[in-house]
Amino acid sequence: MNRNIVDKAMLIIQERKRNAENEYKSLLKPLMTDSKFVELDKKLTQITIANAKKESYGEQVDKQEEKKVKAQLESLKKENNIPNAPNYNCKICKDQGIIEGKYCKCLKKEISNVLLKDSGFEKLEDFDKAIETSGNLSPYFKKMQEWCNSKFSKNLVYIAGPTGVGKTYLLRCMAKELIEHGYLIKIVTAFKLNQDFKEFNKNLNDEILNSYIESEILFIDDLGTEPVYKNITIECLYLIINERKMRKLPTVITSNLDLSDIRDIYDERIYSRIADRETSITIYLNGEDKRLIKK
């Protein structure tokens, strides 16, 4: 993961933490004139520091006194209708962004939002609304919502169909559902992906391909609209799809191309990875161009 992207997302989380703690300090102001509260707060700080030193030296720590002072402080807060802790946006990590050495769901969501903004897919959609308004396509939307809530035993989804039937709309629904479940997603158009392939071929910067290979969930939109360079597009695309298959990382691809077109335009290797019924799902969306109907 690009460090700059993580840093951007972390700044958002840190801002939330500062705001929550500043609001809490404001709530505590009346108690800061209460000598009993101030004395207990000072005592708790001293106990906490002393216990931390003991733990660092491997000495046994008696937590009873610490618990007693905390209970007294909580009682004073309760008497003044003040909560025991700041109202953090994320209850899991308390707006730290990291939990047990791993990215928290809240940080993953913000990273995904940064990636979405950079990709041009900032606008996402709701499955519930889509299922209600998609008419004869609603079974496909339901099926993909179920997939988003599954364990991804089939880790490649290929969504095909003519222009304007709702492939990208479905992709946006899936992306939002997965982000809400705490997954880290990356969305890219086939054209942008191909540009990155050319950049990789020029500079041999492994980070370019690794950002696609290692993404928790990867969406590729409109495969087949990009110019195909045999020794660049095909080789890099195969590498990404094959590596992600091997690592069992979910990949979602939308395209105007039938599977037979994939074999003709790309090659047998890419076709076989996408068409493999054991590990892939293929759906075809049919209907009129909804963008033309709206006009």
mmCIF file of C-alpha atoms in Angstrom:
data_model
loop_
_atom_site.group_PDB
_atom_site.id
_atom_site.type_symbol
_atom_site.label_atom_id
_atom_site.label_comp_id
_atom_site.label_asym_id
_atom_site.label_seq_id
_atom_site.Cartn_x
_atom_site.Cartn_y
_atom_site.Cartn_z
ATOM 1 C CA MET A 1 0.000 0.000 0.000
ATOM 2 C CA ASN A 2 1.295 3.443 -0.990
ATOM 3 C CA ARG A 3 2.424 5.228 2.190
ATOM 4 C CA ASN A 4 1.035 8.586 1.016
ATOM 5 C CA ILE A 5 -2.446 7.096 0.669
ATOM 6 C CA VAL A 6 -2.309 5.576 4.161
ATOM 7 C CA ASP A 7 -1.046 8.889 5.579
ATOM 8 C CA LYS A 8 -3.927 10.815 3.963
ATOM 9 C CA ALA A 9 -6.443 8.405 5.461
ATOM 10 C CA MET A 10 -4.732 8.453 8.861
ATOM 11 C CA LEU A 11 -4.902 12.266 8.974
ATOM 12 C CA ILE A 12 -8.695 12.005 8.714
ATOM 13 C CA ILE A 13 -8.816 9.488 11.577
ATOM 14 C CA GLN A 14 -6.482 11.607 13.723
ATOM 15 C CA GLU A 15 -8.628 14.694 13.135
ATOM 16 C CA ARG A 16 -11.673 12.782 14.387
ATOM 17 C CA LYS A 17 -9.733 11.716 17.486
ATOM 18 C CA ARG A 18 -8.672 15.306 18.234
ATOM 19 C CA ASN A 19 -12.229 16.582 17.807
ATOM 20 C CA ALA A 20 -13.681 13.892 20.085
ATOM 21 C CA GLU A 21 -11.083 14.552 22.790
ATOM 22 C CA ASN A 22 -11.439 18.338 22.566
ATOM 23 C CA GLU A 23 -15.201 18.006 22.955
ATOM 24 C CA TYR A 24 -14.653 15.778 25.975
ATOM 25 C CA LYS A 25 -12.259 18.291 27.551
ATOM 26 C CA SER A 26 -14.978 20.922 27.222
ATOM 27 C CA LEU A 27 -17.423 18.639 29.034
ATOM 28 C CA LEU A 28 -14.872 18.102 31.821
ATOM 29 C CA LYS A 29 -14.242 21.824 32.425
ATOM 30 C CA PRO A 30 -16.781 22.169 35.266
ATOM 31 C CA LEU A 31 -15.107 19.268 37.124
ATOM 32 C CA MET A 32 -11.651 20.809 36.795
ATOM 33 C CA THR A 33 -12.624 23.307 39.489
ATOM 34 C CA ASP A 34 -13.589 20.460 41.850
ATOM 35 C CA SER A 35 -10.571 19.837 44.106
ATOM 36 C CA LYS A 36 -11.635 16.253 44.822
ATOM 37 C CA PHE A 37 -11.797 15.416 41.109
ATOM 38 C CA VAL A 38 -8.471 17.145 40.400
ATOM 39 C CA GLU A 39 -6.765 15.257 43.238
ATOM 40 C CA LEU A 40 -8.164 11.889 42.113
ATOM 41 C CA ASP A 41 -7.187 12.583 38.495
ATOM 42 C CA LYS A 42 -3.639 13.424 39.577
ATOM 43 C CA LYS A 43 -3.492 10.291 41.735
ATOM 44 C CA LEU A 44 -4.659 8.083 38.849
ATOM 45 C CA THR A 45 -1.922 9.502 36.615
ATOM 46 C CA GLN A 46 0.736 8.722 39.239
ATOM 47 C CA ILE A 47 -0.574 5.161 39.727
ATOM 48 C CA THR A 48 -0.720 4.534 35.978
ATOM 49 C CA ILE A 49 2.890 5.693 35.496
ATOM 50 C CA ALA A 50 4.116 3.632 38.441
ATOM 51 C CA ASN A 51 2.354 0.492 37.161
ATOM 52 C CA ALA A 52 3.759 1.016 33.685
ATOM 53 C CA LYS A 53 7.293 1.158 35.108
ATOM 54 C CA LYS A 54 6.720 -2.033 37.090
ATOM 55 C CA GLU A 55 5.411 -3.844 34.003
ATOM 56 C CA SER A 56 8.453 -2.729 31.988
ATOM 57 C CA TYR A 57 10.724 -4.316 34.625
ATOM 58 C CA GLY A 58 8.628 -7.478 34.742
ATOM 59 C CA GLU A 59 7.422 -6.769 38.280
ATOM 60 C CA GLN A 60 3.984 -7.794 39.529
ATOM 61 C CA VAL A 61 1.395 -5.018 39.369
ATOM 62 C CA ASP A 62 -1.544 -4.592 41.745
ATOM 63 C CA LYS A 63 -4.384 -3.061 39.727
ATOM 64 C CA GLN A 64 -6.817 -2.781 42.655
ATOM 65 C CA GLU A 65 -5.838 0.761 43.655
ATOM 66 C CA GLU A 66 -6.008 1.889 40.028
ATOM 67 C CA LYS A 67 -9.507 0.406 39.663
ATOM 68 C CA LYS A 68 -10.625 2.056 42.907
ATOM 69 C CA VAL A 69 -9.528 5.530 41.816
ATOM 70 C CA LYS A 70 -11.081 5.065 38.369
ATOM 71 C CA ALA A 71 -14.380 4.084 39.977
ATOM 72 C CA GLN A 72 -14.310 7.235 42.144
ATOM 73 C CA LEU A 73 -13.655 9.427 39.110
ATOM 74 C CA GLU A 74 -16.444 7.728 37.158
ATOM 75 C CA SER A 75 -18.814 8.315 40.051
ATOM 76 C CA LEU A 76 -18.049 12.048 40.055
ATOM 77 C CA LYS A 77 -18.569 12.202 36.288
ATOM 78 C CA LYS A 78 -21.892 10.399 36.601
ATOM 79 C CA GLU A 79 -23.061 12.900 39.239
ATOM 80 C CA ASN A 80 -22.358 15.679 36.717
ATOM 81 C CA ASN A 81 -23.903 13.830 33.719
ATOM 82 C CA ILE A 82 -20.529 13.487 32.008
ATOM 83 C CA PRO A 83 -19.642 10.286 30.070
ATOM 84 C CA ASN A 84 -16.640 8.239 31.158
ATOM 85 C CA ALA A 85 -14.747 8.665 27.868
ATOM 86 C CA PRO A 86 -14.715 10.729 24.663
ATOM 87 C CA ASN A 87 -17.359 9.900 22.064
ATOM 88 C CA TYR A 88 -14.984 8.393 19.524
ATOM 89 C CA ASN A 89 -16.270 7.882 15.987
ATOM 90 C CA CYS A 90 -14.878 4.335 15.922
ATOM 91 C CA LYS A 91 -15.711 2.342 19.038
ATOM 92 C CA ILE A 92 -13.340 -0.475 17.995
ATOM 93 C CA CYS A 93 -10.012 1.391 17.920
ATOM 94 C CA LYS A 94 -11.092 4.652 19.603
ATOM 95 C CA ASP A 95 -10.003 6.573 16.510
ATOM 96 C CA GLN A 96 -6.463 5.199 16.592
ATOM 97 C CA GLY A 97 -6.771 3.674 13.099
ATOM 98 C CA ILE A 98 -4.745 0.653 14.235
ATOM 99 C CA ILE A 99 -5.949 -2.273 16.362
ATOM 100 C CA GLU A 100 -3.630 -5.078 17.457
ATOM 101 C CA GLY A 101 -1.055 -3.977 14.890
ATOM 102 C CA LYS A 102 -3.515 -4.109 11.969
ATOM 103 C CA TYR A 103 -5.562 -1.548 10.067
ATOM 104 C CA CYS A 104 -8.916 -1.006 11.768
ATOM 105 C CA LYS A 105 -12.124 -1.081 9.699
ATOM 106 C CA CYS A 106 -12.381 2.718 10.033
ATOM 107 C CA LEU A 107 -8.915 3.255 8.539
ATOM 108 C CA LYS A 108 -9.602 0.767 5.734
ATOM 109 C CA LYS A 109 -12.762 2.700 4.902
ATOM 110 C CA GLU A 110 -10.874 5.998 4.681
ATOM 111 C CA ILE A 111 -8.101 4.424 2.590
ATOM 112 C CA SER A 112 -10.767 3.100 0.222
ATOM 113 C CA ASN A 113 -12.324 6.564 0.053
ATOM 114 C CA VAL A 114 -8.959 8.118 -0.846
ATOM 115 C CA LEU A 115 -8.437 5.474 -3.553
ATOM 116 C CA LEU A 116 -11.965 6.052 -4.851
ATOM 117 C CA LYS A 117 -11.407 9.799 -5.074
ATOM 118 C CA ASP A 118 -8.169 9.280 -6.992
ATOM 119 C CA SER A 119 -9.855 6.785 -9.351
ATOM 120 C CA GLY A 120 -12.843 8.958 -10.260
ATOM 121 C CA PHE A 121 -15.313 6.503 -8.669
ATOM 122 C CA GLU A 122 -16.081 8.598 -5.609
ATOM 123 C CA LYS A 123 -19.859 8.202 -6.022
ATOM 124 C CA LEU A 124 -21.148 4.858 -4.767
ATOM 125 C CA GLU A 125 -24.637 3.338 -4.726
ATOM 126 C CA ASP A 126 -26.921 1.413 -2.340
ATOM 127 C CA PHE A 127 -27.945 -2.169 -3.049
ATOM 128 C CA ASP A 128 -31.393 -1.727 -1.497
ATOM 129 C CA LYS A 129 -32.295 1.128 -3.834
ATOM 130 C CA ALA A 130 -30.752 -0.684 -6.810
ATOM 131 C CA ILE A 131 -32.718 -3.882 -6.164
ATOM 132 C CA GLU A 132 -35.960 -1.883 -6.007
ATOM 133 C CA THR A 133 -35.335 0.010 -9.252
ATOM 134 C CA SER A 134 -33.419 -2.470 -11.429
ATOM 135 C CA GLY A 135 -36.484 -4.370 -12.680
ATOM 136 C CA ASN A 136 -35.612 -7.657 -14.370
ATOM 137 C CA LEU A 137 -31.967 -7.196 -13.336
ATOM 138 C CA SER A 138 -32.774 -7.266 -9.602
ATOM 139 C CA PRO A 139 -31.867 -11.006 -9.259
ATOM 140 C CA TYR A 140 -28.328 -10.182 -10.411
ATOM 141 C CA PHE A 141 -28.055 -7.340 -7.883
ATOM 142 C CA LYS A 142 -29.299 -9.672 -5.125
ATOM 143 C CA LYS A 143 -26.798 -12.337 -6.174
ATOM 144 C CA MET A 144 -23.904 -9.888 -6.039
ATOM 145 C CA GLN A 145 -25.046 -8.542 -2.665
ATOM 146 C CA GLU A 146 -24.957 -12.125 -1.383
ATOM 147 C CA TRP A 147 -21.461 -12.520 -2.829
ATOM 148 C CA CYS A 148 -20.325 -9.376 -0.997
ATOM 149 C CA ASN A 149 -21.494 -10.991 2.240
ATOM 150 C CA SER A 150 -19.880 -14.347 1.493
ATOM 151 C CA LYS A 151 -16.438 -15.828 2.163
ATOM 152 C CA PHE A 152 -15.512 -15.431 -1.544
ATOM 153 C CA SER A 153 -15.043 -19.122 -2.292
ATOM 154 C CA LYS A 154 -15.405 -17.952 -5.895
ATOM 155 C CA ASN A 155 -12.960 -15.079 -5.928
ATOM 156 C CA LEU A 156 -13.371 -13.688 -9.457
ATOM 157 C CA VAL A 157 -16.598 -12.082 -10.683
ATOM 158 C CA TYR A 158 -16.954 -11.226 -14.369
ATOM 159 C CA ILE A 159 -19.904 -8.933 -15.161
ATOM 160 C CA ALA A 160 -20.575 -8.645 -18.896
ATOM 161 C CA GLY A 161 -23.182 -6.845 -20.974
ATOM 162 C CA PRO A 162 -23.729 -4.085 -23.529
ATOM 163 C CA THR A 163 -23.143 -0.412 -22.813
ATOM 164 C CA GLY A 164 -25.443 1.276 -20.317
ATOM 165 C CA VAL A 165 -27.245 -1.738 -18.823
ATOM 166 C CA GLY A 166 -25.897 -1.126 -15.310
ATOM 167 C CA LYS A 167 -22.541 -2.869 -15.005
ATOM 168 C CA THR A 168 -20.753 0.099 -13.409
ATOM 169 C CA TYR A 169 -23.826 0.840 -11.283
ATOM 170 C CA LEU A 170 -23.648 -2.715 -9.948
ATOM 171 C CA LEU A 171 -19.909 -2.303 -9.352
ATOM 172 C CA ARG A 172 -20.578 0.838 -7.282
ATOM 173 C CA CYS A 173 -23.161 -1.020 -5.194
ATOM 174 C CA MET A 174 -20.680 -3.827 -4.542
ATOM 175 C CA ALA A 175 -17.921 -1.396 -3.641
ATOM 176 C CA LYS A 176 -20.073 0.408 -1.080
ATOM 177 C CA GLU A 177 -21.280 -2.850 0.478
ATOM 178 C CA LEU A 178 -17.724 -4.138 0.846
ATOM 179 C CA ILE A 179 -16.397 -0.869 2.285
ATOM 180 C CA GLU A 180 -19.172 -0.929 4.894
ATOM 181 C CA HIS A 181 -18.051 -4.443 5.851
ATOM 182 C CA GLY A 182 -14.534 -3.135 6.475
ATOM 183 C CA TYR A 183 -12.793 -4.336 3.327
ATOM 184 C CA LEU A 184 -10.084 -2.311 1.634
ATOM 185 C CA ILE A 185 -10.989 -1.859 -2.029
ATOM 186 C CA LYS A 186 -9.328 -0.462 -5.132
ATOM 187 C CA ILE A 187 -11.274 0.535 -8.265
ATOM 188 C CA VAL A 188 -9.643 1.276 -11.602
ATOM 189 C CA THR A 189 -10.810 1.675 -15.179
ATOM 190 C CA ALA A 190 -9.237 -0.642 -17.735
ATOM 191 C CA PHE A 191 -7.836 2.423 -19.492
ATOM 192 C CA LYS A 192 -6.074 3.673 -16.328
ATOM 193 C CA LEU A 193 -4.886 0.140 -15.590
ATOM 194 C CA ASN A 194 -3.354 -0.042 -19.067
ATOM 195 C CA GLN A 195 -1.603 3.292 -18.556
ATOM 196 C CA ASP A 196 -0.046 1.887 -15.398
ATOM 197 C CA PHE A 197 1.032 -1.211 -17.336
ATOM 198 C CA LYS A 198 2.844 1.046 -19.812
ATOM 199 C CA GLU A 199 4.456 2.949 -16.932
ATOM 200 C CA PHE A 200 5.588 -0.324 -15.379
ATOM 201 C CA ASN A 201 7.017 -1.507 -18.702
ATOM 202 C CA LYS A 202 8.926 1.754 -19.001
ATOM 203 C CA ASN A 203 10.327 2.044 -15.465
ATOM 204 C CA LEU A 204 10.026 -1.523 -14.096
ATOM 205 C CA ASN A 205 8.645 -0.136 -10.829
ATOM 206 C CA ASP A 206 7.277 -3.210 -9.024
ATOM 207 C CA GLU A 207 5.138 -1.050 -6.740
ATOM 208 C CA ILE A 208 2.847 -0.247 -9.698
ATOM 209 C CA LEU A 209 1.799 -3.868 -10.259
ATOM 210 C CA ASN A 210 1.971 -4.772 -6.573
ATOM 211 C CA SER A 211 -0.690 -2.159 -5.778
ATOM 212 C CA TYR A 212 -3.073 -4.216 -7.935
ATOM 213 C CA ILE A 213 -1.831 -7.677 -6.992
ATOM 214 C CA GLU A 214 -1.962 -7.040 -3.238
ATOM 215 C CA SER A 215 -5.179 -5.012 -3.020
ATOM 216 C CA GLU A 216 -7.657 -6.652 -0.635
ATOM 217 C CA ILE A 217 -10.448 -6.388 -3.242
ATOM 218 C CA LEU A 218 -9.820 -5.156 -6.801
ATOM 219 C CA PHE A 219 -12.408 -3.783 -9.242
ATOM 220 C CA ILE A 220 -11.539 -3.365 -12.934
ATOM 221 C CA ASP A 221 -14.181 -1.445 -14.886
ATOM 222 C CA ASP A 222 -14.764 -1.627 -18.658
ATOM 223 C CA LEU A 223 -12.202 -4.226 -19.643
ATOM 224 C CA GLY A 224 -11.901 -4.214 -23.422
ATOM 225 C CA THR A 225 -12.160 -0.439 -23.914
ATOM 226 C CA GLU A 226 -8.399 -0.012 -23.542
ATOM 227 C CA PRO A 227 -5.884 -0.412 -26.393
ATOM 228 C CA VAL A 228 -4.321 -3.870 -26.117
ATOM 229 C CA TYR A 229 -0.537 -4.097 -26.327
ATOM 230 C CA LYS A 230 0.377 -7.770 -26.607
ATOM 231 C CA ASN A 231 3.634 -7.712 -24.677
ATOM 232 C CA ILE A 232 2.387 -5.198 -22.113
ATOM 233 C CA THR A 233 -1.388 -5.299 -21.568
ATOM 234 C CA ILE A 234 -1.825 -9.045 -21.899
ATOM 235 C CA GLU A 235 1.225 -10.055 -19.878
ATOM 236 C CA CYS A 236 0.549 -7.627 -17.020
ATOM 237 C CA LEU A 237 -3.171 -8.398 -16.931
ATOM 238 C CA TYR A 238 -2.483 -12.118 -16.775
ATOM 239 C CA LEU A 239 0.055 -11.587 -14.000
ATOM 240 C CA ILE A 240 -2.443 -9.643 -11.882
ATOM 241 C CA ILE A 241 -5.391 -11.994 -12.437
ATOM 242 C CA ASN A 242 -3.306 -15.142 -11.953
ATOM 243 C CA GLU A 243 -1.524 -13.883 -8.822
ATOM 244 C CA ARG A 244 -4.790 -12.759 -7.252
ATOM 245 C CA LYS A 245 -6.349 -16.135 -8.068
ATOM 246 C CA MET A 246 -3.437 -17.930 -6.441
ATOM 247 C CA ARG A 247 -3.707 -15.736 -3.339
ATOM 248 C CA LYS A 248 -7.515 -16.117 -3.285
ATOM 249 C CA LEU A 249 -7.998 -12.350 -3.361
ATOM 250 C CA PRO A 250 -11.387 -11.213 -4.760
ATOM 251 C CA THR A 251 -11.378 -9.522 -8.164
ATOM 252 C CA VAL A 252 -14.404 -7.991 -9.934
ATOM 253 C CA ILE A 253 -14.264 -7.189 -13.660
ATOM 254 C CA THR A 254 -16.904 -5.461 -15.798
ATOM 255 C CA SER A 255 -16.773 -5.585 -19.591
ATOM 256 C CA ASN A 256 -18.742 -5.278 -22.825
ATOM 257 C CA LEU A 257 -17.009 -8.460 -23.984
ATOM 258 C CA ASP A 258 -18.397 -11.991 -23.991
ATOM 259 C CA LEU A 259 -16.074 -14.684 -22.700
ATOM 260 C CA SER A 260 -15.368 -15.780 -26.284
ATOM 261 C CA ASP A 261 -14.192 -12.226 -27.017
ATOM 262 C CA ILE A 262 -11.809 -12.411 -24.045
ATOM 263 C CA ARG A 263 -10.135 -15.423 -25.607
ATOM 264 C CA ASP A 264 -9.836 -13.691 -29.000
ATOM 265 C CA ILE A 265 -8.714 -10.245 -27.808
ATOM 266 C CA TYR A 266 -6.452 -11.307 -24.949
ATOM 267 C CA ASP A 267 -5.348 -14.944 -24.812
ATOM 268 C CA GLU A 268 -6.234 -18.432 -23.646
ATOM 269 C CA ARG A 269 -4.520 -17.984 -20.264
ATOM 270 C CA ILE A 270 -6.612 -14.952 -19.272
ATOM 271 C CA TYR A 271 -9.750 -16.578 -20.647
ATOM 272 C CA SER A 272 -9.162 -19.748 -18.613
ATOM 273 C CA ARG A 273 -8.696 -17.804 -15.360
ATOM 274 C CA ILE A 274 -11.906 -15.819 -15.883
ATOM 275 C CA ALA A 275 -13.987 -18.738 -17.204
ATOM 276 C CA ASP A 276 -12.957 -21.240 -14.509
ATOM 277 C CA ARG A 277 -16.292 -22.291 -12.983
ATOM 278 C CA GLU A 278 -14.659 -23.604 -9.822
ATOM 279 C CA THR A 279 -13.370 -20.205 -8.741
ATOM 280 C CA SER A 280 -15.238 -17.668 -10.907
ATOM 281 C CA ILE A 281 -18.743 -16.269 -11.341
ATOM 282 C CA THR A 282 -19.860 -14.911 -14.715
ATOM 283 C CA ILE A 283 -23.077 -12.924 -15.124
ATOM 284 C CA TYR A 284 -24.533 -11.251 -18.202
ATOM 285 C CA LEU A 285 -26.668 -8.133 -17.845
ATOM 286 C CA ASN A 286 -29.070 -7.645 -20.741
ATOM 287 C CA GLY A 287 -31.440 -4.787 -21.513
ATOM 288 C CA GLU A 288 -31.714 -1.334 -22.999
ATOM 289 C CA ASP A 289 -29.218 1.423 -22.389
ATOM 290 C CA LYS A 290 -30.647 3.114 -19.267
ATOM 291 C CA ARG A 291 -28.694 6.294 -19.985
ATOM 292 C CA LEU A 292 -30.510 6.673 -23.328
ATOM 293 C CA ILE A 293 -33.885 5.909 -21.721
ATOM 294 C CA LYS A 294 -33.382 8.713 -19.180
ATOM 295 C CA LYS A 295 -32.821 11.163 -22.039
#
